[in-house]
Coordinates of C-alpha atoms (C1' of nucleotides) in Angstrom, one line a residue:
Chain G
M154 CA -53.6 2.0 2.1
V155 CA -54.8 1.2 5.8
V156 CA -51.3 2.2 7.0
D157 CA -52.0 5.7 6.7
T158 CA -53.3 6.8 9.8
S159 CA -50.8 4.6 11.6
L160 CA -47.3 6.4 11.9
R161 CA -49.4 8.8 14.1
R162 CA -50.9 6.0 16.1
T163 CA -47.8 4.1 16.4
L164 CA -45.6 7.5 17.5
H165 CA -48.4 8.2 20.1
E166 CA -48.4 5.2 21.5
R167 CA -44.6 5.8 22.2
G168 CA -45.2 9.0 23.5
M169 CA -44.0 10.6 20.6
R170 CA -45.5 13.3 18.3
M171 CA -46.7 13.4 14.7
T172 CA -45.3 15.7 12.8
P173 CA -45.6 16.4 8.5
Q174 CA -41.9 15.8 8.2
R175 CA -41.8 12.8 9.5
Q176 CA -44.8 11.5 7.4
L177 CA -42.6 13.0 4.4
V178 CA -40.2 11.4 5.1
L179 CA -42.1 7.9 5.5
D180 CA -43.8 7.9 2.4
A181 CA -40.6 8.9 0.6
V182 CA -39.2 6.1 1.3
R183 CA -41.4 3.8 0.7
E184 CA -42.3 5.7 -2.7
L185 CA -38.1 5.6 -3.4
Q186 CA -36.8 2.1 -2.1
H187 CA -33.2 1.9 -1.6
A188 CA -33.1 5.4 -1.6
T189 CA -30.0 7.3 0.3
P190 CA -30.7 9.9 2.9
E191 CA -29.9 12.6 0.5
R192 CA -32.0 11.0 -1.9
I193 CA -35.1 11.0 0.5
C194 CA -34.2 14.4 1.5
E195 CA -34.6 15.6 -1.8
H196 CA -37.0 14.3 -2.7
V197 CA -39.1 15.7 0.6
Q198 CA -37.9 18.7 -0.6
R199 CA -40.2 18.9 -3.3
L200 CA -43.2 19.3 -1.2
A201 CA -41.5 21.1 1.5
P202 CA -37.8 22.7 0.9
A203 CA -37.4 24.0 4.3
V204 CA -36.9 20.5 5.6
N205 CA -33.1 20.0 6.6
I206 CA -31.2 16.7 5.9
T207 CA -30.6 17.1 9.7
T208 CA -34.3 15.7 10.0
V209 CA -34.3 13.2 7.6
Y210 CA -31.7 11.9 9.3
R211 CA -33.1 11.8 13.0
T212 CA -36.0 10.7 11.7
L213 CA -34.6 8.1 9.9
D214 CA -33.3 6.9 12.8
L215 CA -36.4 7.4 14.3
L216 CA -38.7 5.3 12.1
E217 CA -36.0 2.4 11.9
G218 CA -35.9 2.3 16.1
L219 CA -40.2 1.3 15.0
E220 CA -39.4 -1.0 12.7
L221 CA -41.0 1.2 9.9
V222 CA -38.2 1.6 7.7
R223 CA -35.1 -0.8 7.1
H224 CA -31.3 0.3 5.8
T225 CA -28.9 -1.8 4.0
H226 CA -25.2 -1.3 2.8
L227 CA -25.6 -2.3 -1.2
G228 CA -22.2 -1.4 -1.7
H229 CA -19.3 1.3 -0.8
G230 CA -20.9 4.8 0.4
A231 CA -24.2 5.1 1.6
P232 CA -26.6 3.9 3.5
S233 CA -29.9 2.2 1.6
Y234 CA -33.3 2.9 3.0
S235 CA -36.4 1.2 2.3
T236 CA -39.7 -0.3 4.1
H237 CA -40.7 -3.4 5.4
A238 CA -43.4 -3.8 2.7
H239 CA -40.2 -3.9 -0.4
E240 CA -40.0 -7.4 0.0
H241 CA -36.8 -9.0 -1.8
V242 CA -33.3 -10.4 -1.8
H243 CA -30.3 -8.9 -3.4
L244 CA -27.3 -10.7 -5.3
V245 CA -24.5 -7.8 -5.4
C246 CA -21.7 -8.7 -7.1
H247 CA -18.8 -7.9 -5.5
R248 CA -16.4 -7.4 -9.0
C249 CA -19.0 -5.3 -10.4
G250 CA -21.7 -4.3 -8.4
E251 CA -24.2 -5.3 -10.3
V252 CA -27.6 -6.2 -8.2
T253 CA -30.4 -8.8 -8.5
E254 CA -33.1 -9.0 -7.1
I255 CA -34.4 -12.2 -5.6
P256 CA -38.0 -13.5 -4.4
P257 CA -37.3 -13.9 -0.4
E258 CA -39.1 -17.3 -0.6
E259 CA -35.5 -18.8 -2.2
L260 CA -34.3 -18.1 2.2
T261 CA -37.3 -20.2 3.1
D262 CA -35.5 -23.1 3.8
L263 CA -32.6 -21.0 5.2
T264 CA -34.3 -19.1 7.5
E265 CA -36.3 -22.1 9.1
R266 CA -32.8 -23.5 9.4
L267 CA -31.1 -20.2 11.5
R268 CA -34.2 -20.4 13.8
E269 CA -33.9 -23.9 14.3
R270 CA -30.3 -24.0 15.3
F271 CA -29.4 -20.6 16.4
G272 CA -33.0 -18.7 17.3
F273 CA -32.2 -16.5 15.0
M274 CA -34.9 -14.6 12.9
L275 CA -33.5 -14.1 9.7
D276 CA -34.8 -11.2 7.9
P277 CA -35.4 -12.6 4.5
S278 CA -37.5 -9.3 3.4
H279 CA -34.7 -7.1 2.5
L280 CA -31.3 -8.6 2.6
A281 CA -27.9 -8.4 0.7
L282 CA -25.7 -11.3 -0.2
S283 CA -22.6 -11.1 -1.8
G284 CA -20.7 -13.0 -4.5
R285 CA -20.0 -13.3 -8.1
C286 CA -22.2 -12.5 -10.7
A287 CA -22.2 -15.4 -13.8
E288 CA -20.1 -13.1 -15.6
H289 CA -17.2 -12.4 -13.1
G290 CA -17.4 -16.4 -11.2
D291 CA -14.4 -17.7 -13.1
A292 CA -12.3 -14.7 -13.6
A293 CA -12.6 -14.1 -9.6
A294 CA -11.8 -17.8 -8.6
E295 CA -8.7 -18.2 -10.9
A296 CA -7.3 -14.5 -9.3
N297 CA -7.5 -15.3 -6.3
G298 CA -5.7 -18.2 -6.0
L299 CA -6.6 -19.5 -2.9
Chain S
M1158 CA 2.7 -20.1 6.2
V1159 CA 3.4 -20.7 2.4
V1160 CA 1.2 -16.9 1.8
D1161 CA 4.9 -15.4 3.0
T1162 CA 6.1 -14.9 -0.2
S1163 CA 2.8 -14.8 -2.4
L1164 CA 2.1 -10.8 -1.8
R1165 CA 5.8 -10.0 -3.4
R1166 CA 5.0 -12.2 -5.8
T1167 CA 0.9 -11.3 -6.6
L1168 CA 2.1 -7.6 -6.9
H1169 CA 5.2 -8.3 -9.0
E1170 CA 2.9 -10.4 -11.6
R1171 CA 0.8 -7.3 -12.1
G1172 CA 4.0 -4.8 -12.3
M1173 CA 3.3 -3.1 -8.8
R1174 CA 5.8 -3.1 -5.8
M1175 CA 6.0 -4.4 -2.3
T1176 CA 6.5 -2.4 0.2
P1177 CA 6.9 -2.9 3.8
Q1178 CA 4.0 -0.7 4.5
R1179 CA 2.2 -3.8 2.3
Q1180 CA 2.6 -6.4 4.0
L1181 CA 2.1 -4.8 7.5
V1182 CA -1.3 -3.7 6.2
L1183 CA -2.3 -7.1 5.2
D1184 CA -0.4 -8.9 8.5
A1185 CA -2.7 -6.8 10.2
V1186 CA -5.9 -7.8 8.4
R1187 CA -5.3 -11.0 8.7
E1188 CA -4.6 -10.5 12.6
L1189 CA -7.2 -8.0 13.3
Q1190 CA -10.1 -10.0 11.8
H1191 CA -12.8 -7.6 11.3
A1192 CA -11.1 -4.3 11.8
T1193 CA -11.9 -0.8 10.5
P1194 CA -9.2 1.1 8.6
E1195 CA -8.6 2.9 11.7
R1196 CA -8.1 0.3 13.8
I1197 CA -6.1 -2.3 11.0
C1198 CA -3.4 1.7 11.3
E1199 CA -2.9 2.3 14.6
H1200 CA -1.7 -2.0 14.6
V1201 CA 0.5 -1.2 11.9
Q1202 CA 1.6 2.1 13.8
R1203 CA 2.6 0.0 16.4
L1204 CA 5.2 -1.2 14.6
A1205 CA 5.9 1.2 12.1
P1206 CA 5.1 4.5 13.6
A1207 CA 5.6 6.8 10.2
V1208 CA 2.5 5.1 8.0
N1209 CA -0.4 7.2 7.3
I1210 CA -3.8 6.3 7.3
T1211 CA -3.7 7.7 3.9
T1212 CA -1.6 4.8 2.5
V1213 CA -3.4 2.4 4.6
Y1214 CA -7.0 3.5 3.0
R1215 CA -4.9 2.8 -0.6
T1216 CA -3.3 -0.3 0.6
L1217 CA -6.7 -1.6 1.4
D1218 CA -8.3 -0.8 -1.2
L1219 CA -5.4 -2.3 -3.4
L1220 CA -5.4 -5.5 -1.6
E1221 CA -9.2 -5.8 -2.5
G1222 CA -8.8 -5.4 -5.9
L1223 CA -5.9 -8.4 -5.7
E1224 CA -9.1 -10.3 -3.4
L1225 CA -6.6 -10.8 -0.8
V1226 CA -9.2 -8.8 1.6
R1227 CA -12.7 -7.7 1.4
H1228 CA -14.7 -5.8 3.6
T1229 CA -18.3 -5.8 5.0
H1230 CA -19.9 -3.1 6.1
L1231 CA -21.8 -4.9 9.9
G1232 CA -23.4 -1.8 11.1
H1233 CA -23.4 1.8 11.1
G1234 CA -19.9 3.4 10.4
A1235 CA -17.2 2.3 9.3
P1236 CA -16.5 -1.0 6.8
S1237 CA -14.8 -4.0 8.7
Y1238 CA -11.8 -5.3 6.8
S1239 CA -10.9 -9.4 6.7
T1240 CA -9.0 -11.9 4.9
H1241 CA -11.1 -14.5 2.5
A1242 CA -9.3 -17.1 5.0
H1243 CA -11.2 -15.9 7.6
E1244 CA -15.1 -18.3 6.7
H1245 CA -18.0 -17.4 8.5
V1246 CA -21.4 -16.2 8.2
H1247 CA -22.3 -13.3 10.2
L1248 CA -26.0 -13.4 12.0
V1249 CA -26.6 -9.9 12.8
C1250 CA -29.6 -8.8 15.3
H1251 CA -31.0 -4.9 13.9
R1252 CA -32.6 -5.1 17.1
C1253 CA -29.5 -4.6 19.6
G1254 CA -26.7 -4.8 17.0
E1255 CA -25.1 -8.8 18.4
V1256 CA -23.1 -10.3 16.3
T1257 CA -23.4 -14.3 16.2
E1258 CA -20.8 -16.3 13.6
I1259 CA -22.0 -19.3 12.1
P1260 CA -19.9 -21.6 9.8
P1261 CA -20.2 -21.2 6.4
E1262 CA -21.1 -24.7 5.9
E1263 CA -24.6 -23.7 7.3
L1264 CA -25.2 -22.0 3.6
T1265 CA -24.2 -25.2 1.2
D1266 CA -28.1 -25.9 0.3
L1267 CA -28.2 -21.7 0.0
T1268 CA -24.9 -21.2 -2.8
E1269 CA -25.9 -24.5 -4.2
R1270 CA -29.8 -22.9 -5.3
L1271 CA -29.0 -19.6 -6.4
R1272 CA -25.7 -20.5 -8.5
E1273 CA -28.0 -23.2 -10.7
R1274 CA -30.9 -20.7 -10.3
F1275 CA -29.5 -17.2 -10.6
G1276 CA -25.8 -18.8 -11.8
F1277 CA -24.9 -16.4 -8.9
M1278 CA -21.4 -17.7 -7.0
L1279 CA -22.5 -16.4 -3.4
D1280 CA -19.9 -16.2 -0.9
P1281 CA -20.1 -17.8 1.9
S1282 CA -16.9 -17.1 3.5
H1283 CA -17.4 -13.4 4.8
L1284 CA -21.1 -12.4 4.8
A1285 CA -23.3 -10.2 7.1
L1286 CA -27.4 -12.0 7.2
S1287 CA -29.8 -9.6 9.3
G1288 CA -32.6 -10.3 11.3
R1289 CA -33.5 -10.9 15.0
C1290 CA -31.8 -12.5 17.9
A1291 CA -33.3 -14.9 19.7
E1292 CA -33.9 -12.1 22.6
H1293 CA -35.5 -10.1 20.5
G1294 CA -37.4 -12.0 17.8
D1295 CA -41.0 -12.0 19.3
A1296 CA -40.3 -7.9 20.7
A1297 CA -40.0 -6.8 16.9
A1298 CA -42.3 -8.9 15.6
E1299 CA -45.1 -7.2 17.6
A1300 CA -43.9 -3.7 17.0
N1301 CA -43.7 -4.8 13.7
G1302 CA -47.5 -5.3 13.5
L1303 CA -47.0 -6.5 9.9
Chain C
dT1182 C1' 17.5 6.2 -12.9
dT1183 C1' 12.9 6.7 -12.6
dA1184 C1' 8.0 5.6 -12.1
dG1185 C1' 5.5 3.6 -8.3
dG1186 C1' 4.1 4.1 -3.7
dT1187 C1' 4.1 6.8 0.6
dG1188 C1' 3.2 11.0 3.6
dC1189 C1' 1.3 15.3 4.7
dA1190 C1' -2.1 18.5 4.7
dA1191 C1' -6.4 20.0 2.9
dA1192 C1' -10.2 19.2 1.0
dC1193 C1' -14.3 16.6 0.5
dT1194 C1' -18.5 13.8 1.8
dT1195 C1' -21.4 11.9 5.1
dT1196 C1' -23.3 12.2 9.9
dT1197 C1' -23.9 14.2 14.3
dT1198 C1' -24.3 17.8 17.9
dG1199 C1' -25.6 21.7 20.0
dC1200 C1' -28.1 25.1 20.8
dC1201 C1' -32.5 28.3 20.1
dT1202 C1' -37.2 28.4 18.1
dC1203 C1' -41.5 26.5 17.1
dC1204 C1' -45.9 23.9 17.4
dG1205 C1' -48.2 19.3 18.3
dA1206 C1' -50.6 17.6 21.8
Chain A
dT565 C1' -48.9 26.0 27.9
dC566 C1' -44.2 23.2 27.4
dG567 C1' -41.3 19.7 26.0
dG568 C1' -40.8 17.1 22.1
dA569 C1' -39.3 17.8 17.2
dG570 C1' -37.2 20.7 13.7
dG571 C1' -33.4 24.6 11.7
dC572 C1' -29.4 26.0 11.2
dA573 C1' -24.6 26.4 12.0
dA574 C1' -20.6 24.0 13.3
dA575 C1' -18.0 19.8 14.7
dA576 C1' -17.2 15.6 14.1
dA577 C1' -15.9 11.0 11.3
dG578 C1' -14.5 8.8 7.6
dT579 C1' -12.5 8.8 2.9
dT580 C1' -10.5 11.3 -1.0
dT581 C1' -6.7 14.5 -3.8
dG582 C1' -2.7 16.8 -4.8
dC583 C1' 2.4 17.6 -4.8
dA584 C1' 6.7 16.2 -3.5
dC585 C1' 10.0 12.9 -1.6
dC586 C1' 11.7 9.0 -1.7
dT587 C1' 12.1 4.0 -2.9
dA588 C1' 12.2 -0.9 -4.7
dA589 C1' 13.6 -2.6 -9.3

DNA sequence: TTAGGTGCAAACTTTTTGCCTCCGA
DNA sequence: TCGGAGGCAAAAAGTTTGCACCTAA
């Protein structure tokens, strides 16, 4: 992969330092996809047991600022981090929590529309849409009664 | 509003009890829209100072189970609760955190499409889409370099 | 009357901060 | 060398749990 050297460069361009921890955290996010800070930390600690969860949090913030990673809240609880390269859209059922992945091309029309009308650049590469899966669609509508 | 009596009824239908706290929490969610549990608690405590935040958490869970309220994670930190009636879509800039509200009709096409192709009932009444606002669109694309 | 609901305190989980040391450039 | 970065411990933020008392039905 060409990106191997780009973390160092990206950091240096902004006067920041390259460290083993930063590379390890980025690698872990790339490898795991949709991992919580805690899972990322555990993964990093297999190679470098001394790395502290504090560093993972700080590094994730940093990488997010560099737009190398992104986080979303798929459900309750901890956020889930992924790289931009991991492109897809999530359909999350708020009844059963089931998550379906669909290709981002499904949102092409919407992306166009939002850009034209609101100047908003939708990032369809990593998105969670909430609603109800096929199984829970009707029950919910009924219970709702609105 | 016709809904004034429906909380009591909804609860009784399921063998649960109506309490002042439950009404107060629901009213607070309706009034505030996009409030965190803590803000909701403060609001409730103006009228009923003895109400504890524990009760607010428990009641929000309950009301969510009854599908009377919904929560989303708009950014980091605490979740934000709203009623179903409060219909709109959020465009969240992941650069500056700015939140723009747009009408749910903008998603009609997408909703149709997801239902046809995946059997997924998108809930366009309360949704957060992440991307970049007009101001931060270009800078991000540049820095991103992908 | 009595089980469901509440308040209070404490525990727990997740994230942030302070501070001192270490190491990348 | 020297200031940014990391490790550790403690604090803060957010949420849940246990339990005794209260109250809606």
